[in-house]
JSON list of N, CA and C in Angstrom, two decimals:
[
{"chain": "A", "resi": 1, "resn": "UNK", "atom": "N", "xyz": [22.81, -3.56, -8.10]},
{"chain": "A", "resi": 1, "resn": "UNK", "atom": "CA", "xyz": [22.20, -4.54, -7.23]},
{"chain": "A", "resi": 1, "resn": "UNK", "atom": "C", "xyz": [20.94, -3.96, -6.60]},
{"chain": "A", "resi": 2, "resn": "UNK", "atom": "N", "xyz": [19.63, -4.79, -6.62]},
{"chain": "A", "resi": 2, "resn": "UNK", "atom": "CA", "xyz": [18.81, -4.23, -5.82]},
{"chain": "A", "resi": 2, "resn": "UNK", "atom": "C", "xyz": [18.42, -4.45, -4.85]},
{"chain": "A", "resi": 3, "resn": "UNK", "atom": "N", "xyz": [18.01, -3.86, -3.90]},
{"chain": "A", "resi": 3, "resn": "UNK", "atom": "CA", "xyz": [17.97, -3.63, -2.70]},
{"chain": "A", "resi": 3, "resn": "UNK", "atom": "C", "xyz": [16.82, -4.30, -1.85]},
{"chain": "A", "resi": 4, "resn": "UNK", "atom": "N", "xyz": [16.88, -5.54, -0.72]},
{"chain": "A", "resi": 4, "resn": "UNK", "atom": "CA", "xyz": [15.47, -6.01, -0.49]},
{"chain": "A", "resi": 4, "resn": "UNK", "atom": "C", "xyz": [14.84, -5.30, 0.29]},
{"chain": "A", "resi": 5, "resn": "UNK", "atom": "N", "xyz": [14.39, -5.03, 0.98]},
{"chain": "A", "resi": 5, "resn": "UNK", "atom": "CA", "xyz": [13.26, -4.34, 1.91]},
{"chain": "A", "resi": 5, "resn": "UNK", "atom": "C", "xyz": [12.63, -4.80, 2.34]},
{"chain": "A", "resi": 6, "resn": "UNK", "atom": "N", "xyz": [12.53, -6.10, 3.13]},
{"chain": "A", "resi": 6, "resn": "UNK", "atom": "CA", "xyz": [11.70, -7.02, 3.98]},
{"chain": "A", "resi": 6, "resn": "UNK", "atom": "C", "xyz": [11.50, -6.79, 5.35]},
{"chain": "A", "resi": 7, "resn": "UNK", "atom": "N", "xyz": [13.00, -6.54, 5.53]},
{"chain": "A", "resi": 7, "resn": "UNK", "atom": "CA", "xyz": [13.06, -6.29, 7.32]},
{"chain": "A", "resi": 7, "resn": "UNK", "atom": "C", "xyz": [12.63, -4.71, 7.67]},
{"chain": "A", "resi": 8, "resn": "UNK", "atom": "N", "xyz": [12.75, -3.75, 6.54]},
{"chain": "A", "resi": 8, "resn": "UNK", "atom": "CA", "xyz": [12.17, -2.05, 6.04]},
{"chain": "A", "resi": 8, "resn": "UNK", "atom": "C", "xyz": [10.86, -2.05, 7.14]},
{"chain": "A", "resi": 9, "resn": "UNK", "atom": "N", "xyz": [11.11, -0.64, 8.17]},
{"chain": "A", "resi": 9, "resn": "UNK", "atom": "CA", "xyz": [9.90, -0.34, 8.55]},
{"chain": "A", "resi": 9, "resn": "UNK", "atom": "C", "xyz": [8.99, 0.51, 7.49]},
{"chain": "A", "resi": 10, "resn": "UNK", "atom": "N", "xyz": [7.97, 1.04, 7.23]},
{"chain": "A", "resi": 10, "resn": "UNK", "atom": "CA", "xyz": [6.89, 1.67, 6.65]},
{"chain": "A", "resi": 10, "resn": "UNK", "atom": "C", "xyz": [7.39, 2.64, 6.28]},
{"chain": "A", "resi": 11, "resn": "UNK", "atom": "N", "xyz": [8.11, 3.17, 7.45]},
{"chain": "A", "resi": 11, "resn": "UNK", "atom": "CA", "xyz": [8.78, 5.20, 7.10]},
{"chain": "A", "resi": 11, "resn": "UNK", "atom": "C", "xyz": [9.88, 5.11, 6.08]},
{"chain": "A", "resi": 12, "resn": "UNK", "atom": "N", "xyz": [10.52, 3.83, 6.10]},
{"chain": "A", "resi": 12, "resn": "UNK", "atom": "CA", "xyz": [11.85, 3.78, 4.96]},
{"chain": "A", "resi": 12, "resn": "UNK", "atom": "C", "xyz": [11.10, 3.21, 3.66]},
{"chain": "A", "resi": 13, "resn": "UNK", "atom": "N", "xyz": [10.06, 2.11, 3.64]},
{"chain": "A", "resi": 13, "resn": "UNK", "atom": "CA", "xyz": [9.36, 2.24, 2.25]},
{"chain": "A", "resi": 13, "resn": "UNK", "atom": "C", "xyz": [8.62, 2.88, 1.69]},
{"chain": "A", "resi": 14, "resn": "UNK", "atom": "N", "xyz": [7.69, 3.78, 2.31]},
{"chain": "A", "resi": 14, "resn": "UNK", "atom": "CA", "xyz": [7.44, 4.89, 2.16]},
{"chain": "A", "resi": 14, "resn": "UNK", "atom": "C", "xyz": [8.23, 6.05, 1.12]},
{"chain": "A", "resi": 15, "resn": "UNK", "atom": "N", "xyz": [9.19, 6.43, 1.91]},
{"chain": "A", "resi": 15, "resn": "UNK", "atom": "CA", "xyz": [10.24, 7.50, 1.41]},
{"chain": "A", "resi": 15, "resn": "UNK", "atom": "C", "xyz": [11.03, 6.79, -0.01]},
{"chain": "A", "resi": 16, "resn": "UNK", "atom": "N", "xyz": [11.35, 5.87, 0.11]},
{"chain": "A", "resi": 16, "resn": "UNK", "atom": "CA", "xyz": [12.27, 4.84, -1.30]},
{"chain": "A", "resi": 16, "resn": "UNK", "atom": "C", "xyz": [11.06, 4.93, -2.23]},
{"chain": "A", "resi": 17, "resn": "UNK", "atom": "N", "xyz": [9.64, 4.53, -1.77]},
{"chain": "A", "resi": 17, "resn": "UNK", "atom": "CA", "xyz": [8.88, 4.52, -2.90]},
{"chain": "A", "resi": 17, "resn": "UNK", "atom": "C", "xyz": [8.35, 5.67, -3.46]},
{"chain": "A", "resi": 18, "resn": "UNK", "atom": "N", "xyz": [8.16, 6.74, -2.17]},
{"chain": "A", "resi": 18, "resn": "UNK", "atom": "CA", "xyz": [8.17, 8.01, -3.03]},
{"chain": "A", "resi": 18, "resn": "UNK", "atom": "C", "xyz": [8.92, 8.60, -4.57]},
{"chain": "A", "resi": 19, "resn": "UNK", "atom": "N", "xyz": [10.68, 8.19, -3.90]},
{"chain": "A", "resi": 19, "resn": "UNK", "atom": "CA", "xyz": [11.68, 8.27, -4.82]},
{"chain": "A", "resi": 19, "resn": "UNK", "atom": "C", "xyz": [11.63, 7.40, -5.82]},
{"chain": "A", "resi": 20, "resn": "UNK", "atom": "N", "xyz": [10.72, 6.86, -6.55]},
{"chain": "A", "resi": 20, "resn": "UNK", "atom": "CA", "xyz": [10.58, 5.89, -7.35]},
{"chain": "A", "resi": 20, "resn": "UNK", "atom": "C", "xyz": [10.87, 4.40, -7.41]},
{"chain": "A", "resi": 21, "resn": "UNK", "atom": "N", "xyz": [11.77, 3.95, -5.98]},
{"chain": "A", "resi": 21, "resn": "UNK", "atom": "CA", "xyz": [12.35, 2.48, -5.85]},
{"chain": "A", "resi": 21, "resn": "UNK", "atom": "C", "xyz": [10.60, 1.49, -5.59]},
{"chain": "A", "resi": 22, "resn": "UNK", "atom": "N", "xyz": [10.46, 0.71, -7.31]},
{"chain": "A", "resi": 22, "resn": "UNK", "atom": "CA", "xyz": [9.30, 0.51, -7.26]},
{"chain": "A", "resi": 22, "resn": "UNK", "atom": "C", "xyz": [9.39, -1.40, -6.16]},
{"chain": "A", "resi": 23, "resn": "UNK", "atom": "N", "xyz": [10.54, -1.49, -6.38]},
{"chain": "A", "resi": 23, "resn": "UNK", "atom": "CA", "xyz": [10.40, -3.00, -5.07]},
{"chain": "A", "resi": 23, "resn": "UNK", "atom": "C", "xyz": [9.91, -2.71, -3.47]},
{"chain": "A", "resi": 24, "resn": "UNK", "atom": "N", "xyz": [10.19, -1.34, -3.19]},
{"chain": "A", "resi": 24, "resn": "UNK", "atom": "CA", "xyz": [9.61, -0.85, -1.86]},
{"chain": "A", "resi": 24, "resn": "UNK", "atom": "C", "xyz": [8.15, -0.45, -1.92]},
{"chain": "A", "resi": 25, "resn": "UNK", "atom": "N", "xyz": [7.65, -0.18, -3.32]},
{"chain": "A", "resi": 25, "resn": "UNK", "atom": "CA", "xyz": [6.39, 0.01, -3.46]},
{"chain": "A", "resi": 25, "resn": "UNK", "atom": "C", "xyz": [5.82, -1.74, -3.30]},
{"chain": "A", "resi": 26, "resn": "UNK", "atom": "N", "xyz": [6.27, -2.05, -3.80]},
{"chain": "A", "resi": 26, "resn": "UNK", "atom": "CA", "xyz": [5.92, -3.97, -4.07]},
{"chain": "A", "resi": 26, "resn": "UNK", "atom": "C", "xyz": [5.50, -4.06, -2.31]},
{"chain": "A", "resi": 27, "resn": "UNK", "atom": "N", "xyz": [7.11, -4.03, -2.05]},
{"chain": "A", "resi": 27, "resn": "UNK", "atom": "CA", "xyz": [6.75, -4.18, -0.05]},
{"chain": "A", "resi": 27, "resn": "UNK", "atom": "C", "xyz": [6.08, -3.62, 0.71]},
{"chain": "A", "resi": 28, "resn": "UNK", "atom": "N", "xyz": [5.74, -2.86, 0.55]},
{"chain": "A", "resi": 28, "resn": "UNK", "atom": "CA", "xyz": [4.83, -1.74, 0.81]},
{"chain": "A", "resi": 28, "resn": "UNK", "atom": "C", "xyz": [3.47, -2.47, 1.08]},
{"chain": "A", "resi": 29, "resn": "UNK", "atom": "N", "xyz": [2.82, -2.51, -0.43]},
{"chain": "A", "resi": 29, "resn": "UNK", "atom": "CA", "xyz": [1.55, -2.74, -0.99]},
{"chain": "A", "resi": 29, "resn": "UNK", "atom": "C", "xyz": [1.70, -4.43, -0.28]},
{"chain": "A", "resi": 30, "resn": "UNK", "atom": "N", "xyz": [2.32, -4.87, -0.50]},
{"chain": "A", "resi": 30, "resn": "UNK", "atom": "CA", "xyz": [2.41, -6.16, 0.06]},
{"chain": "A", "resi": 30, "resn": "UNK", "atom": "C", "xyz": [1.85, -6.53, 1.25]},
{"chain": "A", "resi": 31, "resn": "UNK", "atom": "N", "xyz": [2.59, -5.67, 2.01]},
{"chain": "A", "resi": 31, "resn": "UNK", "atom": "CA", "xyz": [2.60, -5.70, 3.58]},
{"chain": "A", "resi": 31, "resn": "UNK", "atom": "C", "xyz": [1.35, -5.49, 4.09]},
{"chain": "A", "resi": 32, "resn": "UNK", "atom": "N", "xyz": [0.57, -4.39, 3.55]},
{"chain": "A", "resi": 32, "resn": "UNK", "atom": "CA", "xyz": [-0.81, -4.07, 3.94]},
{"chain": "A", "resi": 32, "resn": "UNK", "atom": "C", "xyz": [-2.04, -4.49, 3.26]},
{"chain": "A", "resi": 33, "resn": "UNK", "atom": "N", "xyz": [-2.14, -5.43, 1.82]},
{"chain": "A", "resi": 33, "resn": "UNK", "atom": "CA", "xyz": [-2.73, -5.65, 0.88]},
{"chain": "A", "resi": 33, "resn": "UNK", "atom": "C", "xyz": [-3.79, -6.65, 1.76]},
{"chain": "A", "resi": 34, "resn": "UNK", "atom": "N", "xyz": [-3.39, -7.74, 2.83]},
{"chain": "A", "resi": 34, "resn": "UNK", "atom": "CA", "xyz": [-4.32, -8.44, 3.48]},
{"chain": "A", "resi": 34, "resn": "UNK", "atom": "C", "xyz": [-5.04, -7.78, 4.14]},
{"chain": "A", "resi": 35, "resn": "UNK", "atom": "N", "xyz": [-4.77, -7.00, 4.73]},
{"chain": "A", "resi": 35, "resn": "UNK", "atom": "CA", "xyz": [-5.91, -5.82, 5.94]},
{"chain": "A", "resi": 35, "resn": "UNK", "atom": "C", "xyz": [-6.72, -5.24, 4.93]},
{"chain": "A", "resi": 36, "resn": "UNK", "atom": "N", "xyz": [-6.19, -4.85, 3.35]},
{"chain": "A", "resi": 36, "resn": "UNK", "atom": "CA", "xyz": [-7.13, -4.14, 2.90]},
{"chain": "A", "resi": 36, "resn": "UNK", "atom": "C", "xyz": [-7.92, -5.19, 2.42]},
{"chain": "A", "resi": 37, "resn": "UNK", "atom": "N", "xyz": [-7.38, -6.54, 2.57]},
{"chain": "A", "resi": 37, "resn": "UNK", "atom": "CA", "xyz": [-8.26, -7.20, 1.40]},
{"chain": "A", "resi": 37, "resn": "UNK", "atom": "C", "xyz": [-9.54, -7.50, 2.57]},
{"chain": "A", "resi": 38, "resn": "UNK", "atom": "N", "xyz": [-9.67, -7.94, 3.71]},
{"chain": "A", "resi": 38, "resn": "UNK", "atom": "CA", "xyz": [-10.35, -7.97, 4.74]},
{"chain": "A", "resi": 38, "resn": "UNK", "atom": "C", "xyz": [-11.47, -7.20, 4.66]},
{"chain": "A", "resi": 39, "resn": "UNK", "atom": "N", "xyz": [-10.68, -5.80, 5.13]},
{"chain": "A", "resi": 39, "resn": "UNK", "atom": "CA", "xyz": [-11.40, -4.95, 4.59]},
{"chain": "A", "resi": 39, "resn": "UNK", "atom": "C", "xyz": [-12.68, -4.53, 3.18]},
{"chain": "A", "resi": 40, "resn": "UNK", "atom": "N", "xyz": [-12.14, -4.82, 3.05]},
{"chain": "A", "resi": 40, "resn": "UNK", "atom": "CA", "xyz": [-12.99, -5.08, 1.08]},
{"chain": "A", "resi": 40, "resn": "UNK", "atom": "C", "xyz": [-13.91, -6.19, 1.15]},
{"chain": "A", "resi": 41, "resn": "UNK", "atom": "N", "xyz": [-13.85, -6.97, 1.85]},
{"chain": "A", "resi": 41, "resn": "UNK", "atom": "CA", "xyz": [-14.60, -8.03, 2.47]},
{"chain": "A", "resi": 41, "resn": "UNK", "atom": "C", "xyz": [-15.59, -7.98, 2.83]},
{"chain": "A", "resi": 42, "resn": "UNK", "atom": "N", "xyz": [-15.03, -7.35, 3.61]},
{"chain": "A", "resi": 42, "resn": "UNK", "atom": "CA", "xyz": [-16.39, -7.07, 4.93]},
{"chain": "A", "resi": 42, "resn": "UNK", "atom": "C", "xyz": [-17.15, -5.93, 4.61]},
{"chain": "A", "resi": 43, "resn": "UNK", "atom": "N", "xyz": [-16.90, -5.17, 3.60]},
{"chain": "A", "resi": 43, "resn": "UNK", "atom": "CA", "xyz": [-17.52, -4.18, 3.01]},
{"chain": "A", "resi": 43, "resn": "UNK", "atom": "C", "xyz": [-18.22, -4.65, 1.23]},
{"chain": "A", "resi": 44, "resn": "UNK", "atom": "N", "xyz": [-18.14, -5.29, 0.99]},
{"chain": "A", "resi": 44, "resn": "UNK", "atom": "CA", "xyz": [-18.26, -5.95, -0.39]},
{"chain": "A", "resi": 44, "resn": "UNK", "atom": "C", "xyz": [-19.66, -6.96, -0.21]},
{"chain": "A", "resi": 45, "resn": "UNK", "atom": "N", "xyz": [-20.35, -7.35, -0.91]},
{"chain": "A", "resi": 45, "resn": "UNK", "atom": "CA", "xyz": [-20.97, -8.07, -0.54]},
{"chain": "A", "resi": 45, "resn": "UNK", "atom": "C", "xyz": [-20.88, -9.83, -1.70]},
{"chain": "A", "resi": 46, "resn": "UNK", "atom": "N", "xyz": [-19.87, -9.59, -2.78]},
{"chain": "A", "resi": 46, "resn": "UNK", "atom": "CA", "xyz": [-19.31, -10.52, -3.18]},
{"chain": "A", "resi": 46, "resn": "UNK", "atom": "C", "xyz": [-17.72, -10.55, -3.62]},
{"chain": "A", "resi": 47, "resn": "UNK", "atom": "N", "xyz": [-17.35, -11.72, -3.65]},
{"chain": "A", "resi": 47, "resn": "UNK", "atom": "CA", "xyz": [-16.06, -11.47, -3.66]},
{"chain": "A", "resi": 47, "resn": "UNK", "atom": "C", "xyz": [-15.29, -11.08, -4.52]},
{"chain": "A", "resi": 48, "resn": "UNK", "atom": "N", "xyz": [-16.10, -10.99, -6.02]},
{"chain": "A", "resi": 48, "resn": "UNK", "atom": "CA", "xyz": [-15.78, -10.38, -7.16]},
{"chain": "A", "resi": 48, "resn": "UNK", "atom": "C", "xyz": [-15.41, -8.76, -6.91]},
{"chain": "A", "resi": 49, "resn": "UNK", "atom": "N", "xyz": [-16.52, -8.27, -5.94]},
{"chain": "A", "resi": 49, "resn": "UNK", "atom": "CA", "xyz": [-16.45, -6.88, -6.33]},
{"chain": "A", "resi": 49, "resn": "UNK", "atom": "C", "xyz": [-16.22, -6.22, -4.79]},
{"chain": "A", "resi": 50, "resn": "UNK", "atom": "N", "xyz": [-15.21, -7.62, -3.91]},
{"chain": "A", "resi": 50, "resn": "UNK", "atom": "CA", "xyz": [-14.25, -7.19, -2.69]},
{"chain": "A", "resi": 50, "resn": "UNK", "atom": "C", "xyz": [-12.81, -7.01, -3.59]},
{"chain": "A", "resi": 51, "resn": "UNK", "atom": "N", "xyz": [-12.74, -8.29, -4.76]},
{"chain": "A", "resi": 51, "resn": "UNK", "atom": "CA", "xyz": [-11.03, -7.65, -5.51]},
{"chain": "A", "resi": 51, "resn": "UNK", "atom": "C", "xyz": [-11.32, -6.58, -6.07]},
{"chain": "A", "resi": 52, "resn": "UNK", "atom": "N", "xyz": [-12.00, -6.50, -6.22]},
{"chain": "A", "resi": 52, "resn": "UNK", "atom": "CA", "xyz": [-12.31, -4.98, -7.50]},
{"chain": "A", "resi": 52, "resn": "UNK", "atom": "C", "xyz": [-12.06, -3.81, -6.70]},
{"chain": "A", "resi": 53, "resn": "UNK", "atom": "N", "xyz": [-12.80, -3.79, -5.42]},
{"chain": "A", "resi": 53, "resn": "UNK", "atom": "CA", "xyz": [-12.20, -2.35, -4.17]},
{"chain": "A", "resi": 53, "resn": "UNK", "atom": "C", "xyz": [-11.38, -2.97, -3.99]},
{"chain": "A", "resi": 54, "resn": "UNK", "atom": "N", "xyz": [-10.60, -4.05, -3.99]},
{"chain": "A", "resi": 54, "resn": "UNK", "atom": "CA", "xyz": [-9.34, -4.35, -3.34]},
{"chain": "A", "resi": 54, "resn": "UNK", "atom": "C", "xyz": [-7.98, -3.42, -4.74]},
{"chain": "A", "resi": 55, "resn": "UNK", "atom": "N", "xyz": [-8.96, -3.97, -5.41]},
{"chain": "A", "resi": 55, "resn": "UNK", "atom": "CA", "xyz": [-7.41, -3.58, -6.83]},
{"chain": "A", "resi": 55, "resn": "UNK", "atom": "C", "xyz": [-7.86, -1.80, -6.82]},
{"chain": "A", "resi": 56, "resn": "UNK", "atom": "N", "xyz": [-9.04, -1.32, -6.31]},
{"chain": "A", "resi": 56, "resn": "UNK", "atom": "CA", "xyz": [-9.06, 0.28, -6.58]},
{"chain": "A", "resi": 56, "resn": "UNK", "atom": "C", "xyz": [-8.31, 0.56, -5.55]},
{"chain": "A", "resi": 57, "resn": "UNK", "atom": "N", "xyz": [-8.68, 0.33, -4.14]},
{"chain": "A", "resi": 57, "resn": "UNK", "atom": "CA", "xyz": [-7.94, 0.81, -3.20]},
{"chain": "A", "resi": 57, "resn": "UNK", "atom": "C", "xyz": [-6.19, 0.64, -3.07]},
{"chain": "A", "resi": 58, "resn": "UNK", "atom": "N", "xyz": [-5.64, -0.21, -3.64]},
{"chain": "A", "resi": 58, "resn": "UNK", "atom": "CA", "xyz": [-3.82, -0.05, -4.40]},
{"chain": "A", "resi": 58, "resn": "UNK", "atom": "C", "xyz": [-3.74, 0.94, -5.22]},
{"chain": "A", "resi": 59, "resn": "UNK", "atom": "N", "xyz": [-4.68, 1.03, -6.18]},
{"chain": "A", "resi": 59, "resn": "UNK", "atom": "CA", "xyz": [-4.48, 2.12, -7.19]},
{"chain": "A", "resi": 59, "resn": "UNK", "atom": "C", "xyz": [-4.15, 3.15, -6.78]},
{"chain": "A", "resi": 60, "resn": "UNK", "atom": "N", "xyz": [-5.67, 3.75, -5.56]},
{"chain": "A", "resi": 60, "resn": "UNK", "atom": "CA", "xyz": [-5.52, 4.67, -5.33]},
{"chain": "A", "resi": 60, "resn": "UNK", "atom": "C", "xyz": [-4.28, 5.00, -4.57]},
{"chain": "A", "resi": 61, "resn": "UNK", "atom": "N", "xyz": [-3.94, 4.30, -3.69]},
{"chain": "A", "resi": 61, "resn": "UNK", "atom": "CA", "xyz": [-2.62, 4.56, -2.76]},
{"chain": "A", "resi": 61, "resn": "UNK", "atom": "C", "xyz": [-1.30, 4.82, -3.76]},
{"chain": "A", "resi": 62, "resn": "UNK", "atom": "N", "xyz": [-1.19, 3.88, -4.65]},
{"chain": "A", "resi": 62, "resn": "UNK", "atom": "CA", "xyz": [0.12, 4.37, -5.42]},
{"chain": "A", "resi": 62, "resn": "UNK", "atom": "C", "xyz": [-0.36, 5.81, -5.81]},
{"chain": "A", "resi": 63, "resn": "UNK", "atom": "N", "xyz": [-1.07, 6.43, -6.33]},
{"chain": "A", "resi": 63, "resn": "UNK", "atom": "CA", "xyz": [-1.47, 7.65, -7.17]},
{"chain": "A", "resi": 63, "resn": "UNK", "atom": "C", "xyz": [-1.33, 8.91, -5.71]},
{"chain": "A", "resi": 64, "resn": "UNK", "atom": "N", "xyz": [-1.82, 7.86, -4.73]},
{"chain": "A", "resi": 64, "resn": "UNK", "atom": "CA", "xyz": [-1.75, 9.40, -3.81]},
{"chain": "A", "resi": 64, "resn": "UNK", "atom": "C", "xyz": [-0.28, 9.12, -2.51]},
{"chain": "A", "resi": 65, "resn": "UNK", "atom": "N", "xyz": [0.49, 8.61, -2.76]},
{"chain": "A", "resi": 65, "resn": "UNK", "atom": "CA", "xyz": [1.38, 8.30, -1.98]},
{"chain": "A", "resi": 65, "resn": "UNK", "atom": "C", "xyz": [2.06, 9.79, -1.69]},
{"chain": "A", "resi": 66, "resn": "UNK", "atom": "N", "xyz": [2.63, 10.33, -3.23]},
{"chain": "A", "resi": 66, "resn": "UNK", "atom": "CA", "xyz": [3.03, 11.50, -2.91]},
{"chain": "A", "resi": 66, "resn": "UNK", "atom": "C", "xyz": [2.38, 12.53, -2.15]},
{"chain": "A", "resi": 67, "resn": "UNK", "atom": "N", "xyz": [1.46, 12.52, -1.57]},
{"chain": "A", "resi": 67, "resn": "UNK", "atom": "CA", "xyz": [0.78, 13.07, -0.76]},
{"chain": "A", "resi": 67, "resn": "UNK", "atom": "C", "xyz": [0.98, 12.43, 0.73]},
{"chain": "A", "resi": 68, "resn": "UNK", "atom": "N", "xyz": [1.28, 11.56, 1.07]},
{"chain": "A", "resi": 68, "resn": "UNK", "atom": "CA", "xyz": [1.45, 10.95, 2.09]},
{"chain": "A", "resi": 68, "resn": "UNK", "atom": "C", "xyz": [2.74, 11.57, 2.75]},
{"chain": "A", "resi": 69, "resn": "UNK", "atom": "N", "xyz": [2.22, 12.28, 4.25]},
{"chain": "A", "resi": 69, "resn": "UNK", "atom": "CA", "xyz": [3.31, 13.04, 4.69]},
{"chain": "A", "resi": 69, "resn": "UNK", "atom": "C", "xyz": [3.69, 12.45, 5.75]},
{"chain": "A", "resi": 70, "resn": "UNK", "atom": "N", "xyz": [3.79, 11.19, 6.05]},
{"chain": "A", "resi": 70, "resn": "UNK", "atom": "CA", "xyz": [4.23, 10.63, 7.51]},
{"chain": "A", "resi": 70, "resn": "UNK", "atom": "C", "xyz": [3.83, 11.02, 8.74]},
{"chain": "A", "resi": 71, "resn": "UNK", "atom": "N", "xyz": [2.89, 11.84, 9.08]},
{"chain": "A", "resi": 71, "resn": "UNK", "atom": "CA", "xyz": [1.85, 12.21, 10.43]},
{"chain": "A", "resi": 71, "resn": "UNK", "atom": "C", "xyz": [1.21, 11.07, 10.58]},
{"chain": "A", "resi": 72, "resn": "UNK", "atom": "N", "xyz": [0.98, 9.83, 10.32]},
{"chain": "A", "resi": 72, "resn": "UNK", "atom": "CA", "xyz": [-0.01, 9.04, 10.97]},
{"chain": "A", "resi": 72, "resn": "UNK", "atom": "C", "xyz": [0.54, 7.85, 10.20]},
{"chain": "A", "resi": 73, "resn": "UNK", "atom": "N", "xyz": [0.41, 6.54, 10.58]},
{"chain": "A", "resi": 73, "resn": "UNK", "atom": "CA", "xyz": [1.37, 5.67, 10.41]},
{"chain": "A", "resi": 73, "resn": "UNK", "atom": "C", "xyz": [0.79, 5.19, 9.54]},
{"chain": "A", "resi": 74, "resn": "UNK", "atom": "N", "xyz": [1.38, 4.80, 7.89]},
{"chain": "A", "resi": 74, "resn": "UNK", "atom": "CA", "xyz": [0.76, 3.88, 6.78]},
{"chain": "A", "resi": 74, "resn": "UNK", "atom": "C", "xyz": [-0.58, 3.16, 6.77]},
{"chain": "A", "resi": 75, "resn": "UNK", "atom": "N", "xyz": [-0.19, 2.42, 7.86]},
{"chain": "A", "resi": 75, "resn": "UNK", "atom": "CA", "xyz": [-1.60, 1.23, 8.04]},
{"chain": "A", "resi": 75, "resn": "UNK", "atom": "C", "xyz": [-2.82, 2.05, 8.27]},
{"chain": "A", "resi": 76, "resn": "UNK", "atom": "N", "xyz": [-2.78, 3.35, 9.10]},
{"chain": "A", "resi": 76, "resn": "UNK", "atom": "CA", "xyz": [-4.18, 3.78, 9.32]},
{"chain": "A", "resi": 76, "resn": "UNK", "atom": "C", "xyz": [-4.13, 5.59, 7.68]},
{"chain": "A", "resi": 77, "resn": "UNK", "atom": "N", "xyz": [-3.01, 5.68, 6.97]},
{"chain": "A", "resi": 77, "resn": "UNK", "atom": "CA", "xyz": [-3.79, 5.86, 5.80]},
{"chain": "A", "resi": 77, "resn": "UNK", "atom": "C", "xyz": [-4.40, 5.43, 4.93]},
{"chain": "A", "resi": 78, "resn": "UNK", "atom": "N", "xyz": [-3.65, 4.02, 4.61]},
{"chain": "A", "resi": 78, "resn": "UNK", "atom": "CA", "xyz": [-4.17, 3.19, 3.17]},
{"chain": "A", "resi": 78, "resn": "UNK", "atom": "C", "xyz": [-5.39, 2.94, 3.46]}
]
């Protein structure tokens, strides 16, 4: 059975997604994907190439998660 992770603070999807549980990665990326998309926005100057830093900046976070040591709270690494 798998496991939902909705009500999951950051530090428990975090750690599950480290361990490979890729639905906490889903929640994860989920959870913060609007701030980044904002972000990408307001830094982008069309909206083609705000998804485009939007889809690099996920990339990069899955690739460097394992690096993510819990000193500073998710939202202000991604």
């Amino acid at each position: 059975m798998m496991r939902t992770w909705a009500g999951s603070d950051d530090g428990e999807l975090v750690v599950a997604a480290q361990r490979g549980d890729r639905a906490a990665l889903d929640t994860l990326l989920r959870r913060h994907e609007g701030r980044l998309a904002a972000v990408c926005r307001r830094m982008a100057r069309n909206a083609a190439d705000a998804e485009d830093a939007l889809q690099e900046a996920l990339i990069a976070i899955v690739r460097g998660l394992d690096r993510f040591d819990g000193r500073a709270s998710f939202g202000t690494w991604a």
